[in-house]
CSV table of C-alpha atoms and ligand atoms in Angstrom, one decimal:
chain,number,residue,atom,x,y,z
A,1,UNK,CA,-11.2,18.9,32.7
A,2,UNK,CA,-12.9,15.9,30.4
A,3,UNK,CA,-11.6,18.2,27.1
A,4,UNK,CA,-8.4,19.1,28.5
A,5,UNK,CA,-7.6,15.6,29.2
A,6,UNK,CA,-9.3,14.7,25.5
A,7,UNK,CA,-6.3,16.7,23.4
A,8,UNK,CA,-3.5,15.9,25.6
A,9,UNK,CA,-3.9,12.5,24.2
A,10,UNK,CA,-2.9,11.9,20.9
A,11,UNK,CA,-2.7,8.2,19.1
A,12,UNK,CA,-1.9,7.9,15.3
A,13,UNK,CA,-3.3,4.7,13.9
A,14,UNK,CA,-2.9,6.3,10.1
A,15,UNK,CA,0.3,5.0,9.6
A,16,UNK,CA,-0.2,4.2,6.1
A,17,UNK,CA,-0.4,7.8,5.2
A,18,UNK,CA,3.0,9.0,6.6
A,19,UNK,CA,5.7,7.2,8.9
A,20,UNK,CA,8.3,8.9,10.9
A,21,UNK,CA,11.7,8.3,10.0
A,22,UNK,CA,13.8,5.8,12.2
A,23,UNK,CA,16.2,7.8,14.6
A,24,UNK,CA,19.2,5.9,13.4
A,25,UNK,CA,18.2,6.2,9.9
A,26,UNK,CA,18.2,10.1,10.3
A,27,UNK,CA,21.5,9.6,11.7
A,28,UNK,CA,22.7,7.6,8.8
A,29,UNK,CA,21.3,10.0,6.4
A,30,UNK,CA,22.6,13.1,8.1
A,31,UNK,CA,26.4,13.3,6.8
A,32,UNK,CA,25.4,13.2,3.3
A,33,UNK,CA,23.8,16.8,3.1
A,34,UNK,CA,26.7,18.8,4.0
A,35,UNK,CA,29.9,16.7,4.6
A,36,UNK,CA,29.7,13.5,2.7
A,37,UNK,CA,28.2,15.4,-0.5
A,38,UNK,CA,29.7,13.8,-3.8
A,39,UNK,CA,27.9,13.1,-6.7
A,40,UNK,CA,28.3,8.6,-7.6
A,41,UNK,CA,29.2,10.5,-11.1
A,42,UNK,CA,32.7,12.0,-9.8
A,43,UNK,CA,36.1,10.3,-10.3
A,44,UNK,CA,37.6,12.0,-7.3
A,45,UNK,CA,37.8,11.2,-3.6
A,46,UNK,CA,34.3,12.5,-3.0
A,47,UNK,CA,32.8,10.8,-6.3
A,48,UNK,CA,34.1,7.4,-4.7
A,49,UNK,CA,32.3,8.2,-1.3
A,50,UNK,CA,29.0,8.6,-2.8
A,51,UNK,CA,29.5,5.4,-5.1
A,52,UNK,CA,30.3,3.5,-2.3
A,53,UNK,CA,27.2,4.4,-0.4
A,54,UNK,CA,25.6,4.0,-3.4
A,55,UNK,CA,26.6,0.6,-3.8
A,56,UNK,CA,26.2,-0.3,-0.2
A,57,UNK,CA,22.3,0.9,-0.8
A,58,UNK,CA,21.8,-1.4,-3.4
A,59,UNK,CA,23.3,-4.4,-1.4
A,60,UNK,CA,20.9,-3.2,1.8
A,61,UNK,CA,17.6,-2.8,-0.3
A,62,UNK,CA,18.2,-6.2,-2.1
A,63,UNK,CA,19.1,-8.1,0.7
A,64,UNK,CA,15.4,-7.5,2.2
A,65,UNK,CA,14.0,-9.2,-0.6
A,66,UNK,CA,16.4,-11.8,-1.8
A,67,UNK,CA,18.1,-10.1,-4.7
A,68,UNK,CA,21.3,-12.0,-6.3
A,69,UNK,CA,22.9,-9.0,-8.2
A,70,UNK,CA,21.5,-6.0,-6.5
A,71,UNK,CA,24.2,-3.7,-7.9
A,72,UNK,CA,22.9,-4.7,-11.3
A,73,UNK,CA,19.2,-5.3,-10.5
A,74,UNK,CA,17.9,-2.5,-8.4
A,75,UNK,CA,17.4,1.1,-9.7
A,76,UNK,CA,16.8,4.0,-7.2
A,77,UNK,CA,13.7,6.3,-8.0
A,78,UNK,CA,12.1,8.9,-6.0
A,79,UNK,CA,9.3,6.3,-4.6
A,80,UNK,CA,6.8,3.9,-5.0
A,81,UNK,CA,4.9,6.0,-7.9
A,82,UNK,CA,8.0,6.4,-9.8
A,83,UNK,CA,8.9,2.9,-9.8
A,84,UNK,CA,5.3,1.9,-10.7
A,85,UNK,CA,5.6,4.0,-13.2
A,86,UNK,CA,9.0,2.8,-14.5
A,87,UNK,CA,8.3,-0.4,-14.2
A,88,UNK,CA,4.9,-0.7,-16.2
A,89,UNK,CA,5.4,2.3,-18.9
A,90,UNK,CA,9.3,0.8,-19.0
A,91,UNK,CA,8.6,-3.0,-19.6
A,92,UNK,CA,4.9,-1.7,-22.0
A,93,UNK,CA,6.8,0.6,-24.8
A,94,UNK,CA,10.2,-1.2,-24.5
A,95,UNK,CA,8.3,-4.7,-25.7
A,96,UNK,CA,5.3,-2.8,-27.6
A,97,UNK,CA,6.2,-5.1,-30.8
A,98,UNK,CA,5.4,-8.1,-28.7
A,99,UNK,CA,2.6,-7.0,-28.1
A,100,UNK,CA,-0.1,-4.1,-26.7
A,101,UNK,CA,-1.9,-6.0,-23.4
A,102,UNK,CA,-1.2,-5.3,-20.3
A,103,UNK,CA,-3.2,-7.3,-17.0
A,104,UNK,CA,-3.6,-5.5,-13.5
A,105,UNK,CA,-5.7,-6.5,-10.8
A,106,UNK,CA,-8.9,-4.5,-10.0
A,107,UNK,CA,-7.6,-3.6,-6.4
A,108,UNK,CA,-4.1,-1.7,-7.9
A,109,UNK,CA,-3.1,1.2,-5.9
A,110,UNK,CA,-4.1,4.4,-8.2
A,111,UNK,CA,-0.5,4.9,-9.4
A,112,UNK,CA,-0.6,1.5,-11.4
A,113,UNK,CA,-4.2,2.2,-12.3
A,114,UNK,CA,-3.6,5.7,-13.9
A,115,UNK,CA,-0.6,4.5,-15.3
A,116,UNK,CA,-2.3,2.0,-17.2
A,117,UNK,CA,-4.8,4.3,-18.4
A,118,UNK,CA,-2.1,6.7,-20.2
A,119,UNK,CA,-1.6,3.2,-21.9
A,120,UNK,CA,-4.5,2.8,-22.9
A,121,UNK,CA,-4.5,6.4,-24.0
A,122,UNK,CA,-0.8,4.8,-26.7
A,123,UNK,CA,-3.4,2.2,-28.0
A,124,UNK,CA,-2.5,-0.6,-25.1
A,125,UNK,CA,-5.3,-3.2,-23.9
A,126,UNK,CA,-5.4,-3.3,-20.3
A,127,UNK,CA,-7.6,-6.7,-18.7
A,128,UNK,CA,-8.5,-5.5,-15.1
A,129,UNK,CA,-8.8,-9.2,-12.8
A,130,UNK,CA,-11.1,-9.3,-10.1
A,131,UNK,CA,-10.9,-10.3,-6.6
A,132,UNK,CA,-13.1,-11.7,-4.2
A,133,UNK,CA,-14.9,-10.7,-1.5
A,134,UNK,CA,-11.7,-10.8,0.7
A,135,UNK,CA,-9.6,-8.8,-1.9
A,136,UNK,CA,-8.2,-11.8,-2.9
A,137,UNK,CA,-7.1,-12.0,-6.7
A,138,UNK,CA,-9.2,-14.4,-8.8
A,139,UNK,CA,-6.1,-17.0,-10.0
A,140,UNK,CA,-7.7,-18.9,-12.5
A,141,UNK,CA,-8.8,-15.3,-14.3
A,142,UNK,CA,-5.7,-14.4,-13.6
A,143,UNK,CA,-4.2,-17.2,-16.3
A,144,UNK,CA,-7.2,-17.2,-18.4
A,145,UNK,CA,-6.6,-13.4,-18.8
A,146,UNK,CA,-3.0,-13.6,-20.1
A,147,UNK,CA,-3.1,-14.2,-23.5
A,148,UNK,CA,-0.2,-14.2,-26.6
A,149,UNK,CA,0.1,-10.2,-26.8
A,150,UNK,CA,0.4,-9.6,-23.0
A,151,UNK,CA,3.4,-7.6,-22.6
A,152,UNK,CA,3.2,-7.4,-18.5
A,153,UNK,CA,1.1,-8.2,-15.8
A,154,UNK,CA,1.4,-5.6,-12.7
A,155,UNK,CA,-0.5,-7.2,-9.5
A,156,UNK,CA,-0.1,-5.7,-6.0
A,157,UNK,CA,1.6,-7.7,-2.7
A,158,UNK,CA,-0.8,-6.2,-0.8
A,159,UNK,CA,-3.3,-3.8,-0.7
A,160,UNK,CA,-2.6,-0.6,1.1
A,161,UNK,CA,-6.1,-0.2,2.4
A,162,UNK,CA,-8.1,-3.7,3.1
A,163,UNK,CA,-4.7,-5.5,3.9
A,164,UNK,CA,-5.1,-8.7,2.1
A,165,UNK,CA,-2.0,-10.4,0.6
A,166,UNK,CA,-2.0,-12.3,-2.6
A,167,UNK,CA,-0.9,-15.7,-3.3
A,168,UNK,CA,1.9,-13.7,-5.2
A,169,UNK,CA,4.0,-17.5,-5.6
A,170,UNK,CA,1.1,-19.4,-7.9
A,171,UNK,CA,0.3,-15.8,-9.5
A,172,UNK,CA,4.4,-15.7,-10.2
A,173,UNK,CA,4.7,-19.2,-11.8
A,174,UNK,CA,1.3,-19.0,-14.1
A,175,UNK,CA,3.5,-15.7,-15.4
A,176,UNK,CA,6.6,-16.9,-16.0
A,177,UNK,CA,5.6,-20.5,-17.5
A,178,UNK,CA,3.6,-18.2,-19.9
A,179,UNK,CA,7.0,-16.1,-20.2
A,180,UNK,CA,5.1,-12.7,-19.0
A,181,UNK,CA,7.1,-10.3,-17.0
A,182,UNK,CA,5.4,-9.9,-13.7
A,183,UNK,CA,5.4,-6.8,-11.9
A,184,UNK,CA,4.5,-6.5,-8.3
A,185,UNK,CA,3.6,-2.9,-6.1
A,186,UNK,CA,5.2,-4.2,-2.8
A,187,UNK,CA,4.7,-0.3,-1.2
A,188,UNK,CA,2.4,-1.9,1.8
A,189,UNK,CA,4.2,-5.5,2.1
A,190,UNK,CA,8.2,-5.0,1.7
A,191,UNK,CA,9.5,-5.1,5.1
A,192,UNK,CA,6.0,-6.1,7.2
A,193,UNK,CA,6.2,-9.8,5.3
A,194,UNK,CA,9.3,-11.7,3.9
A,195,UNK,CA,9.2,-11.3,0.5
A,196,UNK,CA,11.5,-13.0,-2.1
A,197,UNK,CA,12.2,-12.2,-5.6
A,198,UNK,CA,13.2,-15.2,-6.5
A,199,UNK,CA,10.8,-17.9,-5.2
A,200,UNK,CA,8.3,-16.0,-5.7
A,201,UNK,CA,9.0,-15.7,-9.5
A,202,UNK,CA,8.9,-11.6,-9.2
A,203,UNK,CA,10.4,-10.1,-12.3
A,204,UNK,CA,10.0,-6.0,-10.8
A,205,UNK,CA,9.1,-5.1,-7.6
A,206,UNK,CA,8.0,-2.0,-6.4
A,207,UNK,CA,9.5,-0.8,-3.2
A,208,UNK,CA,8.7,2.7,-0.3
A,209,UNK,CA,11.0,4.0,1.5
A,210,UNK,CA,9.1,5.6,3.9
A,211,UNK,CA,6.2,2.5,4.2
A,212,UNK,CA,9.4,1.0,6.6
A,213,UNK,CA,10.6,3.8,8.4
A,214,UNK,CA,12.3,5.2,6.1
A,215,UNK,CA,12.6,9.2,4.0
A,216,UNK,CA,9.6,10.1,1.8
A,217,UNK,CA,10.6,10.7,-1.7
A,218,UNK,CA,12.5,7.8,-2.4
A,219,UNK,CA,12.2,4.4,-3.4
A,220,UNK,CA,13.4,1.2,-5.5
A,221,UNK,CA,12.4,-0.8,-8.3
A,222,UNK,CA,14.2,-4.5,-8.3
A,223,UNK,CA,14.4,-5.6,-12.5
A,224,UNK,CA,14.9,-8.7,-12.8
A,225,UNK,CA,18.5,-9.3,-15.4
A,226,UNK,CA,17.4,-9.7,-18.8
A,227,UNK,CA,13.9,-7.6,-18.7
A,228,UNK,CA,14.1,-5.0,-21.2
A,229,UNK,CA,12.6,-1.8,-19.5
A,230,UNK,CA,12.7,1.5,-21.4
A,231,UNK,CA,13.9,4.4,-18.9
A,232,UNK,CA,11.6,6.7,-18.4
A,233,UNK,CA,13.5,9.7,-17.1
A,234,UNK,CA,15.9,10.3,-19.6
A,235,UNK,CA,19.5,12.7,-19.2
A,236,UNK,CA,22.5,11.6,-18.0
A,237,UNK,CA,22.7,8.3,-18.1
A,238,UNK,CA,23.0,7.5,-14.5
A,239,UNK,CA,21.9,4.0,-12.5
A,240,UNK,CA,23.3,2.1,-15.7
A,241,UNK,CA,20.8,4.6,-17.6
A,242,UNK,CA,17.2,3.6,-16.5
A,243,UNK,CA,17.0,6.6,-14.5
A,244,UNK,CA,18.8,9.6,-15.1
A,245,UNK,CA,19.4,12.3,-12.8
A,246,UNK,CA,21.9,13.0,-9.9
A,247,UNK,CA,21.1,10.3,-7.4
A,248,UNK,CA,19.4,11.6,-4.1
A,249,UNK,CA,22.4,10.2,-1.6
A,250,UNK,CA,20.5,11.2,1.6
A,251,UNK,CA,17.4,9.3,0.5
A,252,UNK,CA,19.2,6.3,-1.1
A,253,UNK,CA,21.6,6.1,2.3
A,254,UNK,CA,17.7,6.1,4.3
A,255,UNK,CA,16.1,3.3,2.3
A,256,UNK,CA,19.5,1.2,2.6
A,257,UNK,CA,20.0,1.9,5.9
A,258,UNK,CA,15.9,1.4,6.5
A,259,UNK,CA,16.2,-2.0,4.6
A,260,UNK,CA,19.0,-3.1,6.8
A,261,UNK,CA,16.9,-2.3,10.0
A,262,UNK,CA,13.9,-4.0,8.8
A,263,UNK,CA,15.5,-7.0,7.9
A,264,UNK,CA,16.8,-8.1,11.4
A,265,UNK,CA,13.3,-6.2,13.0
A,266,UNK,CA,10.8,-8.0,11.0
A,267,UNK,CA,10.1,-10.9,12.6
A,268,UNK,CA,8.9,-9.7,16.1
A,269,UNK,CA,7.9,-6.5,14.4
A,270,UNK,CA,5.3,-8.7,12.6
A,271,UNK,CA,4.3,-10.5,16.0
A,272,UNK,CA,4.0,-7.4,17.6
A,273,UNK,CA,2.1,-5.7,15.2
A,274,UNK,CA,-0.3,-8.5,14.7
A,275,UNK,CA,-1.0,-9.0,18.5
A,276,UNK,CA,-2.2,-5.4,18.6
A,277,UNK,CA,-4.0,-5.6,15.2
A,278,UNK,CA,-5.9,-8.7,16.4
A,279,UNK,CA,-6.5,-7.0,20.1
A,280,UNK,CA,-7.7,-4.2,18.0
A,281,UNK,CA,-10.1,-6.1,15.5
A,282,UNK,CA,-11.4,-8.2,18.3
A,283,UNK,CA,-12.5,-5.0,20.8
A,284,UNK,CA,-14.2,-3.4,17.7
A,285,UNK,CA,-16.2,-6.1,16.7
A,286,UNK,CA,-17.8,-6.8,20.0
A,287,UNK,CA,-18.2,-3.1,20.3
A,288,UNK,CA,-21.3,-3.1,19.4
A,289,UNK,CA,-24.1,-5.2,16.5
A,290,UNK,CA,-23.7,-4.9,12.8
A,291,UNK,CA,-19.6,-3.9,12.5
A,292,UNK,CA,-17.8,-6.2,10.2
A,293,UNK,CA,-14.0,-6.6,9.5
A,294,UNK,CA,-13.2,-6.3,5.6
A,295,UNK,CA,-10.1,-7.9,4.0
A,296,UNK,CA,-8.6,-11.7,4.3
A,297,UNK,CA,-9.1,-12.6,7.9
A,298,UNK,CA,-5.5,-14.5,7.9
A,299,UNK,CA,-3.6,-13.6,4.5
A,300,UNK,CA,-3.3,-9.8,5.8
A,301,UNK,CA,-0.9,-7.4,6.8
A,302,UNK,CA,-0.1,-7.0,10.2
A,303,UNK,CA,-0.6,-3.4,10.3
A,304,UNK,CA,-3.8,-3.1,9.0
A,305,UNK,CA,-7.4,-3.7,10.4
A,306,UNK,CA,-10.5,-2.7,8.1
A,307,UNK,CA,-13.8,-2.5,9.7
A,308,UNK,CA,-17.3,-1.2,8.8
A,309,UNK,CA,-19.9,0.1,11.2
A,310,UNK,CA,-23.3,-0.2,9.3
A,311,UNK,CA,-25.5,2.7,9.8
A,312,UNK,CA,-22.6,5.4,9.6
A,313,UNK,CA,-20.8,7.2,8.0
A,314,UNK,CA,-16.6,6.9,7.7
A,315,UNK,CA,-16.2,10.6,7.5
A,316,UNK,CA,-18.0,11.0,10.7
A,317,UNK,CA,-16.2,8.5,12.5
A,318,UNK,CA,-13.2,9.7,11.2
A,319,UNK,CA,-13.9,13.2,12.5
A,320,UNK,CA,-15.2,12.2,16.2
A,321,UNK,CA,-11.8,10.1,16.6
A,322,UNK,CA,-9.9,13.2,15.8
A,323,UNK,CA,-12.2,15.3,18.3
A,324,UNK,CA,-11.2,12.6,21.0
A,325,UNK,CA,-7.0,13.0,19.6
A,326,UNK,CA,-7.4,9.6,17.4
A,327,UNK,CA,-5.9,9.7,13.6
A,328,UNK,CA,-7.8,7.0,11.6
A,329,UNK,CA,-8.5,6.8,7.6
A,330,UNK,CA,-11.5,6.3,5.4
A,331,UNK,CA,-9.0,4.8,3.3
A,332,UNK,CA,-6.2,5.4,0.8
A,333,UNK,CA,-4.7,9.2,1.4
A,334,UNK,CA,-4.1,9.0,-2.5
A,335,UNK,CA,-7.8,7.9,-3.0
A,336,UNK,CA,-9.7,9.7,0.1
A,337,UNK,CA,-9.1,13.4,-0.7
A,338,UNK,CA,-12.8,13.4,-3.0
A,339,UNK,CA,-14.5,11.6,0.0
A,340,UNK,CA,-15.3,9.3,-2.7
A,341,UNK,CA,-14.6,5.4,-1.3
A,342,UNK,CA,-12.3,3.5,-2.8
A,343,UNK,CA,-12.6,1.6,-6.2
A,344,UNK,CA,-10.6,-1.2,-3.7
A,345,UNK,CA,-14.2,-1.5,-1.8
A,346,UNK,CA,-16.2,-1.6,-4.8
A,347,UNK,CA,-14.3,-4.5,-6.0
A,348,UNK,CA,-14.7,-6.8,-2.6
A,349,UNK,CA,-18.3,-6.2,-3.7
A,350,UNK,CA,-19.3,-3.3,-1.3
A,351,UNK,CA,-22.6,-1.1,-2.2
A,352,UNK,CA,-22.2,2.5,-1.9
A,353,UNK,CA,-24.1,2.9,1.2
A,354,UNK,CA,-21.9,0.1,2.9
A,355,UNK,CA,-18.6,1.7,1.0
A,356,UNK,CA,-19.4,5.1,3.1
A,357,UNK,CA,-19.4,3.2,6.2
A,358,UNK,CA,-15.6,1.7,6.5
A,359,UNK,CA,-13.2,2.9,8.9
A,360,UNK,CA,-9.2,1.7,8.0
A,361,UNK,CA,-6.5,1.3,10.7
A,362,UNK,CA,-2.9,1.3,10.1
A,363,UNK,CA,-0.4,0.5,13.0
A,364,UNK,CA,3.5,0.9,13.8
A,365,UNK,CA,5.7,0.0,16.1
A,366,UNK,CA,5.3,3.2,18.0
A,367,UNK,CA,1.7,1.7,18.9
A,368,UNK,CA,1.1,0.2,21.9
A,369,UNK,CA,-1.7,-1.5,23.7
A,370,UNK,CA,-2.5,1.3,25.7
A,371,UNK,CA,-3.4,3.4,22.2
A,372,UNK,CA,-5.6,0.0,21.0
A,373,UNK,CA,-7.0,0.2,24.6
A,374,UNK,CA,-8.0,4.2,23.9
A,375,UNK,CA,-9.8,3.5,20.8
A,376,UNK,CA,-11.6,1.1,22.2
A,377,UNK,CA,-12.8,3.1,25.2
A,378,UNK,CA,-14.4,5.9,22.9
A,379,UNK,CA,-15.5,4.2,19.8
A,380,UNK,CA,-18.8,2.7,21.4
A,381,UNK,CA,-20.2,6.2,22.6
A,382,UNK,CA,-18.8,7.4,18.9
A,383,UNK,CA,-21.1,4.6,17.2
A,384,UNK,CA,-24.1,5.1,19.5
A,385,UNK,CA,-24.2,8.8,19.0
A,386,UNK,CA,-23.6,8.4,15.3
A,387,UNK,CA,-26.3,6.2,14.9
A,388,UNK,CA,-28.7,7.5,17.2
A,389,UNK,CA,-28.8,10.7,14.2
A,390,UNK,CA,-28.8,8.2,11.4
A,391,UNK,CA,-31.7,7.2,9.0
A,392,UNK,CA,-29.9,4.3,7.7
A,393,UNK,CA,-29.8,2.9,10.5
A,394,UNK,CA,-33.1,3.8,12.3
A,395,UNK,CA,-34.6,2.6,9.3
A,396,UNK,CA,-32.6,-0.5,9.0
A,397,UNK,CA,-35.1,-3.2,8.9
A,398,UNK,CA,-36.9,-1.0,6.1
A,399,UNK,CA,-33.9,-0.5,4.0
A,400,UNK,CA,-35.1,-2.8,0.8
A,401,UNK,CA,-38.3,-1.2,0.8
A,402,UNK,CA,-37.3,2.7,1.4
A,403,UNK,CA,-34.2,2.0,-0.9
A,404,UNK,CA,-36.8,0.9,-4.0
A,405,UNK,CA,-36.9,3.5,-7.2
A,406,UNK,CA,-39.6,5.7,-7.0
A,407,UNK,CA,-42.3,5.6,-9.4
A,408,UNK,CA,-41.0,8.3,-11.8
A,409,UNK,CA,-37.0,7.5,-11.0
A,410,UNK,CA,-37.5,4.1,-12.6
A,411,UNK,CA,-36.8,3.7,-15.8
A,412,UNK,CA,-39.4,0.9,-16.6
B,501,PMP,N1,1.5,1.8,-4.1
B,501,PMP,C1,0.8,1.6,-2.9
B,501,PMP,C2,0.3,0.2,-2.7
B,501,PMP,C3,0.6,2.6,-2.0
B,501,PMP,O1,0.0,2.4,-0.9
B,501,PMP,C4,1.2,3.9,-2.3
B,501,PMP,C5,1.0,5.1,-1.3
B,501,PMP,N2,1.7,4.9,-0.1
B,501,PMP,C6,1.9,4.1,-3.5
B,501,PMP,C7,2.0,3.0,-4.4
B,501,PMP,C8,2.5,5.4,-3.9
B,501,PMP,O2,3.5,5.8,-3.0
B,501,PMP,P1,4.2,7.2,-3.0
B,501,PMP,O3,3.1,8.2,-2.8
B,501,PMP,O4,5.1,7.2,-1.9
B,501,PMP,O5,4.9,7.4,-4.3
């Protein structure tokens, strides 16, 4: 009876790692497969169909995040990577005789990381800037770290896994006094936090689809007017030639009609969301001794609560919230597939026995407080039993002692 009961119930707090489409998105998408069809390209009837939804896209998607001249300043790609991908090979080779340096932020999302690497692999400098213990970036590094060849600087909103937001307004204006284009990976933040190109001095901004209820396999990158960006995709010329290709109308009809949605839902989507987070944070924390809550406590996304139960292990959590119908993440889908923690929880300073130990929460608006409630009803016996078979933490007060180099591993 106690089983049965156990898999009726089913509660998805991994939200970060797939959302469902909006209903009235769908719908919006829908005539585009089979009667709305045209290709933007056309000059018939049908041609001028798509370029009007098209158009209509671009207006949606820049409205969300202040954009002046979207139909000029937003390029549809086929998601976040893409744009990332666009926007820091695009701006790099296109201004290479400027310069060969590029500066990220230690905590980038693994699509700007790898990115940068195949930079570095052309002969481009790349300046990593650390954060704190929060996962906030370190400002003043940030300026000292831009120097006369720095073509770019690429630093996340937010981070998809701890949460934290950077002060994206002072990183913005230390950029653009300097006259560096500034990129920013807003995947986790567009639509959970107002965010505006303009005041907050964003030159290209990285934008999901589906991170707001939108399709997978689209996306947008706003470029700001006058930043020279070399296409990446190259054919036929289409999206005023920085990304060729027939334009995916279903998807680009989702993300504008997702963009739309999100616009007028996001301020009591945030209050919602943050209610449960906090509701969520709080019951974990007085679960039981020794769990800790990882990212800026206030600076943060709504969605997203980090914690860290000393003495076990993610994985195992992970798994025993499944057993009891609960999805729950060690951490970034794109990063957790190796079971290796995040290089996100390295830089906020984590060891690698501490790193094994968090457990990440994402939350939607299909959550409720009945869902937080649930968790919280099974995660004590979850942590007791885990820790009742673990030698970290049976031998916790012994840790510096048991954890010293043996004799012959040292290298003394
Ligand atoms: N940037 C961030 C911050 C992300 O969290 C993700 C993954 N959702 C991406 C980029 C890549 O997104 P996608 O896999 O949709 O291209």
């Amino acid at each position: 009876m106690e089983t049965k009961q156990i898999l009726e119930r089913r509660v998805n707090l991994d939200y970060s790692s797939g959302m469902p489409v909006d209903p009235e998105v769908f719908e919006a998408m829908k005539p585009y497969f089979i009667e709305k069809y045209g290709n933007p390209s056309s000059l018939h009837y049908l041609g001028a169909e798509a370029r009007k939804a098209l158009e209509d896209a671009y207006v949606e998607v820049g409205g969300l995040i202040g954009v002046e001249l979207p139909d000029r300043e937003i390029c549809f790609t086929s998601g976040a990577t893409e744009s990332n991908n666009l926007a820091i090979k695009g701006v790099a080779l296109r201004n290479r005789k400027k310069g060969d340096h590029v500066v990220i932020s230690a905590i980038e999302h693994i699509s700007v990381i790898n990115t940068t690497k195949y930079l570095q692999r052309l002969g481009f400098r790349v300046t990593k800037v650390p954060v704190d213990s929060y996962g906030t970036v370190d400002v003043k590094v940030f300026e000292s770290s831009l120097t006369q060849g720095t073509v770019l600087a690429s630093i996340t909103y937010a981070n998809n896994e701890i949460g934290t937001i950077q002060p994206i307004k002072e990183i913005g204006r230390i950029a653009k006094e300097k006259g560096i284009p500034l990129h920013v990976d807003g995947t986790a933040a567009v639509g959970k936090v107002p965010i505006n190109v303009d005041e907050e001095h964003i030159d290209l901004l990285t934008v999901s689809s589906n991170d707001m209820y939108g399709p997978k396999g689209v996306g947008a990158l706003y470029i700001r007017e006058g930043t020279l960006v070399e296409p990446i995709i190259h054919g036929g010329g289409q999206q005023r030639g920085l990304r060729s290709g027939s334009e995916n109308m279903p998807g680009i009809v989702g993300i504008g009609k997702a963009s739309e949605l999100t616009k007028s839902r996001m301020p009591e989507e945030r209050k919602y969301l943050e209610t449960l987070r906090d509701r969520l944070s709080k019951g974990i924390l007085n679960s039981a001794g020794e769990i800790y809550l990882h990212g800026h406590p206030t600076h943060r996304l709504p969605s997203n609560t980090v914690v860290r139960i000393f003495g076990v292990e993610g994985e195992s959590v992970i798994m025993e919230l499944d057993r009891r119908g609960v999805a729950a993440s060690t951490g970034s889908a794109c990063a957790s597939k190796n079971l290796e923690p995040s290089h996100v929880l390295a830089a906020i300073g984590l060891n690698e026995i501490e790193r094994h130990g968090v457990i990440q929460f994402t939350l939607s608006r299909l959550n409720t407080k009945e869902h937080v409630d649930y968790v919280l009803s099974v995660l004590p016996e979850i942590t007791k039993k885990l820790r009742d078979l673990s030698p970290v933490w049976k031998f916790r007060d012994r840790l510096p002692e048991l954890y010293k180099p043996h004799q012959h591993e040292s290298h003394e």
